[in-house]
mmCIF file of C-alpha atoms in Angstrom:
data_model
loop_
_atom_site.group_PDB
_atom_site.id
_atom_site.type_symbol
_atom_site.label_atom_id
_atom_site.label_comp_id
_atom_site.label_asym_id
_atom_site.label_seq_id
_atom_site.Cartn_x
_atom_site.Cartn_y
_atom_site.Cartn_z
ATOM 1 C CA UNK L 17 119.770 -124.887 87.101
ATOM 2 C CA UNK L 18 119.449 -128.226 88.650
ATOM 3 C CA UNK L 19 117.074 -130.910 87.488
ATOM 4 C CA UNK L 20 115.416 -133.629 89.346
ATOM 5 C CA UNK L 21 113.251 -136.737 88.098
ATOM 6 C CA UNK L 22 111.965 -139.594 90.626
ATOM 7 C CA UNK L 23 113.165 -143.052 90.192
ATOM 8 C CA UNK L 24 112.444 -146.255 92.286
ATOM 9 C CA UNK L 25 116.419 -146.464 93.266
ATOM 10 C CA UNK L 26 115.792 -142.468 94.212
ATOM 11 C CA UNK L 27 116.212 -138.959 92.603
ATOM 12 C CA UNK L 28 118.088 -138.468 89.916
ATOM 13 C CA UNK L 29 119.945 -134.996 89.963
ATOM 14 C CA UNK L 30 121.626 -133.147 86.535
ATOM 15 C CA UNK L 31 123.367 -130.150 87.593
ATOM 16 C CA UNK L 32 124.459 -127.421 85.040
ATOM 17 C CA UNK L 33 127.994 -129.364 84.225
ATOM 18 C CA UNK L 34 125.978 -131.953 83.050
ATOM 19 C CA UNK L 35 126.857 -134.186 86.025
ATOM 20 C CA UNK L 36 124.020 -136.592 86.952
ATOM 21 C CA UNK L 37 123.705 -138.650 90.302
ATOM 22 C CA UNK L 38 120.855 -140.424 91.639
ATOM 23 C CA UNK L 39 120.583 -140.167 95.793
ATOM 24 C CA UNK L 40 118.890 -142.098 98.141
ATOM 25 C CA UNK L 41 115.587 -142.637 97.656
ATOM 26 C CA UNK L 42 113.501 -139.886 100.495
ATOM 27 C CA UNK L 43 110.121 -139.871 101.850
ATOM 28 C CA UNK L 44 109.014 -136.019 101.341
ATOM 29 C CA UNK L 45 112.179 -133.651 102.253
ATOM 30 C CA UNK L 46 113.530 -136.900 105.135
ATOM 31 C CA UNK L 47 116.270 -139.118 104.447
ATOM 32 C CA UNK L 48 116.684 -142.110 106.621
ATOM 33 C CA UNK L 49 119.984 -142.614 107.745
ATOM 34 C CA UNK L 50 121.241 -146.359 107.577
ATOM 35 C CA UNK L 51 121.126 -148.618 111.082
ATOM 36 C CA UNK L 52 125.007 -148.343 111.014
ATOM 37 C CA UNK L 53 125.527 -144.753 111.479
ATOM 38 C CA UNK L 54 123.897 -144.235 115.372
ATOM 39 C CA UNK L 55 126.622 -146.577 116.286
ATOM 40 C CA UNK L 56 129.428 -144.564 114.468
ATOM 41 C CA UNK L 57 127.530 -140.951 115.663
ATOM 42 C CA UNK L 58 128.757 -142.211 119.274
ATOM 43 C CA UNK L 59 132.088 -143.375 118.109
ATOM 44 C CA UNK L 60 132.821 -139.757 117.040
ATOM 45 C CA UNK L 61 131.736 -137.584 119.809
ATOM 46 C CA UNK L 62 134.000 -139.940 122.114
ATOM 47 C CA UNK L 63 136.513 -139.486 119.401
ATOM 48 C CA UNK L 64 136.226 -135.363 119.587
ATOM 49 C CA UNK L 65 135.086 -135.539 123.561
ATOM 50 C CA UNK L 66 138.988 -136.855 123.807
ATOM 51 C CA UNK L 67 140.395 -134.255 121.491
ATOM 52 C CA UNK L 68 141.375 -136.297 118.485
ATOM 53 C CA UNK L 69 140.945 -135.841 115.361
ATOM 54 C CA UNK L 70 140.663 -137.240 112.248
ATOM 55 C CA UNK L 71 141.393 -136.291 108.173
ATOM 56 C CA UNK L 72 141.656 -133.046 107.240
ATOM 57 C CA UNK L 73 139.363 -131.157 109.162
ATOM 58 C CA UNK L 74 138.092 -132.277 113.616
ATOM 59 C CA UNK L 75 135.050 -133.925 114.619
ATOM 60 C CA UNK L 76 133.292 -131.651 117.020
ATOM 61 C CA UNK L 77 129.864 -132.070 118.968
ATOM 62 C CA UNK L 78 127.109 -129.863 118.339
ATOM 63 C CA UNK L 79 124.652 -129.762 121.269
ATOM 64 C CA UNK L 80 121.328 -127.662 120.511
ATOM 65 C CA UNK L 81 117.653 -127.953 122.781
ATOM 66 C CA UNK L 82 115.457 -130.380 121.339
ATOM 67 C CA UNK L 83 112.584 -128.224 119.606
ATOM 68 C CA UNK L 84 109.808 -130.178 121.375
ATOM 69 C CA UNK L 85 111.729 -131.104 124.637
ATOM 70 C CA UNK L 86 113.964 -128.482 125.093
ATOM 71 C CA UNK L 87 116.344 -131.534 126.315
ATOM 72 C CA UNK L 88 120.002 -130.812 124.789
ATOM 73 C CA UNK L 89 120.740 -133.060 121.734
ATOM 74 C CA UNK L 90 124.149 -133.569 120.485
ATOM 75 C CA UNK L 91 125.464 -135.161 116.994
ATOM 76 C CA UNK L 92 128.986 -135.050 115.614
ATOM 77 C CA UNK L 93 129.518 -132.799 112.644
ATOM 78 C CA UNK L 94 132.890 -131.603 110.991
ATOM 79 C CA UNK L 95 133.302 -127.757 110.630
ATOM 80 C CA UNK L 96 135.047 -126.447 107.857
ATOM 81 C CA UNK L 97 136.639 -123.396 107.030
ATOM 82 C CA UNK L 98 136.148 -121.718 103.655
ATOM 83 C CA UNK L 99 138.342 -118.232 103.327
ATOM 84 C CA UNK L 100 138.618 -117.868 107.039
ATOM 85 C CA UNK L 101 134.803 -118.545 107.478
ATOM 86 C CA UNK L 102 133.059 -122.423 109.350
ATOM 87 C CA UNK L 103 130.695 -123.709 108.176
ATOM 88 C CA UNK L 104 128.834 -126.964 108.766
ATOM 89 C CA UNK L 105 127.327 -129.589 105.980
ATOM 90 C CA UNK L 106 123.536 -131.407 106.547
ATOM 91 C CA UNK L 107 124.124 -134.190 104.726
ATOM 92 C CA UNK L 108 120.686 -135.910 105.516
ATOM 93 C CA UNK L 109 117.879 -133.876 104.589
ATOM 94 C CA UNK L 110 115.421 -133.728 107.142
ATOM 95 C CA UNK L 111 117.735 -133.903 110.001
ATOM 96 C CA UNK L 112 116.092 -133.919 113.479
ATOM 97 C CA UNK L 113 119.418 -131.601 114.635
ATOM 98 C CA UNK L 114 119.033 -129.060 111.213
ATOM 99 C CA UNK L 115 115.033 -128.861 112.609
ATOM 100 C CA UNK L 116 116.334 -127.943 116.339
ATOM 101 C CA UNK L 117 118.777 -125.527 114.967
ATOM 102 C CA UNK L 118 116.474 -123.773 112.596
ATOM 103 C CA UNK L 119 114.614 -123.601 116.023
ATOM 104 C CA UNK L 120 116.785 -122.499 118.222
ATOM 105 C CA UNK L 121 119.162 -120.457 116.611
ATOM 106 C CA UNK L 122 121.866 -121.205 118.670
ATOM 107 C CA UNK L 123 124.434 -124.436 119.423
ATOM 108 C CA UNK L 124 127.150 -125.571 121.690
ATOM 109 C CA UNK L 125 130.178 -126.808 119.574
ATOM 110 C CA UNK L 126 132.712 -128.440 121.899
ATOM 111 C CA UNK L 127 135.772 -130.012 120.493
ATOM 112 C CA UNK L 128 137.636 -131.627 123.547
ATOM 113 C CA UNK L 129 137.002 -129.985 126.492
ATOM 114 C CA UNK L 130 136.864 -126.436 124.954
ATOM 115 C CA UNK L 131 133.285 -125.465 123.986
ATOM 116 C CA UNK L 132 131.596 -122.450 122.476
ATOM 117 C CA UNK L 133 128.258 -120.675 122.206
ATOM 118 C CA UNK L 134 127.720 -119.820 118.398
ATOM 119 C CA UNK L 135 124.725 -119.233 116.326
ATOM 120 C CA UNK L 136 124.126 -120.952 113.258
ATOM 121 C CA UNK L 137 122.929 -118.940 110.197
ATOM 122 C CA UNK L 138 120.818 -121.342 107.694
ATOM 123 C CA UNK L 139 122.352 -120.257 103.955
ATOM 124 C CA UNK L 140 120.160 -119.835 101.136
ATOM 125 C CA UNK L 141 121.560 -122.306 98.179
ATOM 126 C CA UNK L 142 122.702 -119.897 95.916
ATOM 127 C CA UNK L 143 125.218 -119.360 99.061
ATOM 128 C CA UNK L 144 125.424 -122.857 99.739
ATOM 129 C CA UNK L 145 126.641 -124.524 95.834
ATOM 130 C CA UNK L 146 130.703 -122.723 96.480
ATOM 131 C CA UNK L 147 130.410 -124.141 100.532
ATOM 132 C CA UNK L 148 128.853 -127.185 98.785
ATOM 133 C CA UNK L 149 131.744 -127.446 95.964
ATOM 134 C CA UNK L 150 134.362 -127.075 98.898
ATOM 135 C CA UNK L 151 133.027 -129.917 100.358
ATOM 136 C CA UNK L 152 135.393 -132.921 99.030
ATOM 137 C CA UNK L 153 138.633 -131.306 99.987
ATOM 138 C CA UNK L 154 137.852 -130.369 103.278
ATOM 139 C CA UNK L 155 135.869 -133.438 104.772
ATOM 140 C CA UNK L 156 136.666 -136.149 102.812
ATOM 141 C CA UNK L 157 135.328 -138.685 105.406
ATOM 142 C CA UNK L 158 132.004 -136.686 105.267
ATOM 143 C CA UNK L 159 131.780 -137.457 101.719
ATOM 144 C CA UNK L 160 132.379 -140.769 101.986
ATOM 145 C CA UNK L 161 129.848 -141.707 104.327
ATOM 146 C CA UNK L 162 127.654 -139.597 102.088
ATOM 147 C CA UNK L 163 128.678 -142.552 99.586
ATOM 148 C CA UNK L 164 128.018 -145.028 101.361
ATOM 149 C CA UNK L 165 124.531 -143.993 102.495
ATOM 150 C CA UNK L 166 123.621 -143.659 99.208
ATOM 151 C CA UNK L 167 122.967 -139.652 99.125
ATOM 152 C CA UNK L 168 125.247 -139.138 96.435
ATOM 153 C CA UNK L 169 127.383 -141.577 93.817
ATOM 154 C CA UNK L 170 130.762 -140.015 93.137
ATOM 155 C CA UNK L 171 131.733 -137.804 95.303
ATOM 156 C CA UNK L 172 132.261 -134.717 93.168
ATOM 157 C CA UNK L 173 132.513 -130.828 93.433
ATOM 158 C CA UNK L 174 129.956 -130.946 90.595
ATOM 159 C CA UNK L 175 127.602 -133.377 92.481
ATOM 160 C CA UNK L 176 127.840 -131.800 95.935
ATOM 161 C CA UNK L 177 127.170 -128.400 93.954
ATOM 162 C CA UNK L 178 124.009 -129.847 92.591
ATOM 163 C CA UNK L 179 122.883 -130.603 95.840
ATOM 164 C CA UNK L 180 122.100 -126.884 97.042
ATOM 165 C CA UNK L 181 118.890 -126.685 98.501
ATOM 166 C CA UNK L 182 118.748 -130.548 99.379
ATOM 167 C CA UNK L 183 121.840 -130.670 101.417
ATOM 168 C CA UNK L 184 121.512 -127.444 104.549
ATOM 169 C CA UNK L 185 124.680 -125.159 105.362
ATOM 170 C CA UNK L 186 125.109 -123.519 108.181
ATOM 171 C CA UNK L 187 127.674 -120.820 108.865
ATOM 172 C CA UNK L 188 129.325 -120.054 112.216
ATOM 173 C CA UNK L 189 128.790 -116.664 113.914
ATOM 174 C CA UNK L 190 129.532 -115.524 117.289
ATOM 175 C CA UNK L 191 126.357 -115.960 119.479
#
């Protein structure tokens, strides 16, 4: 059972361990991402458009049809593999990419030059708190950015777990 209460500074979550956080403050389910991060977004798709990668787990580019436009839009995400399954974190609720994907079913994910057709499957946060608790070991850059937008305060298992339902997960599957 998670609890949340409203504060000026943002939401205060207590998940069953007892772990409380408070995350960036949100207007309705949108978090706006800090000025910083467009600048870094590019950074990393020319990072994983070269084939590099970085910390545990590869950038790679998801590219998805705009809902509205139908014009391809592409963001850097890190997949991560959980017991032979990828998955992918949305760690800003209200994401315009998480709303394309929910409407189109279906991404690009190109690391390098190689690139794949793969359909995303939305999982339902009971699903989502072990994918969620993985988090921290597997893309340990992801959570600090997390940090440093303000979306969560440590960094935890715990706290990331608390944050089914508020943070999306996707899992891979052929398309």
């Amino acid at each position: 059972m998670t609890l949340q209460a409203r504060s000026r500074s943002g939401v205060t979550v207590a998940s069953r361990s007892g772990v409380v956080t408070t995350v960036a403050a949100m207007t309705g389910d949108r978090v706006r991402p800090p000025w910083w991060l467009r600048a870094i977004n590019k950074v990393m798709m020319a990072v994983s458009r070269l084939g590099l990668a970085y910390g545990k787990e590869g950038p790679a580019v998801l590219t998805v049809p705009g809902r509205k436009s139908g014009i391809p839009r592409s963001t850097p995400v890190t997949p991560m593999t959980v017991d032979g399954t990828s998955y992918v974190v949305a760690g800003f609720p209200g994401a315009d990419w998480v709303e394309n994907v929910r409407a189109a079913g279906q991404v690009t994910l190109t690391r390098g030059r190689s690139s794949e057709r793969l359909r995303l499957v939305e999982l339902p946060p009971d699903q989502a708190r072990p994918i969620l608790r993985a988090f921290p070991a597997h893309v340990p850059t992801g959570v600090r950015v997390m940090k440093q937008c303000g979306l969560i305060s440590q960094g935890s298992p715990d706290e990331l777990e608390a944050m089914a339902g508020r943070f999306v997960v996707f899992r891979f599957e052929p398309a």
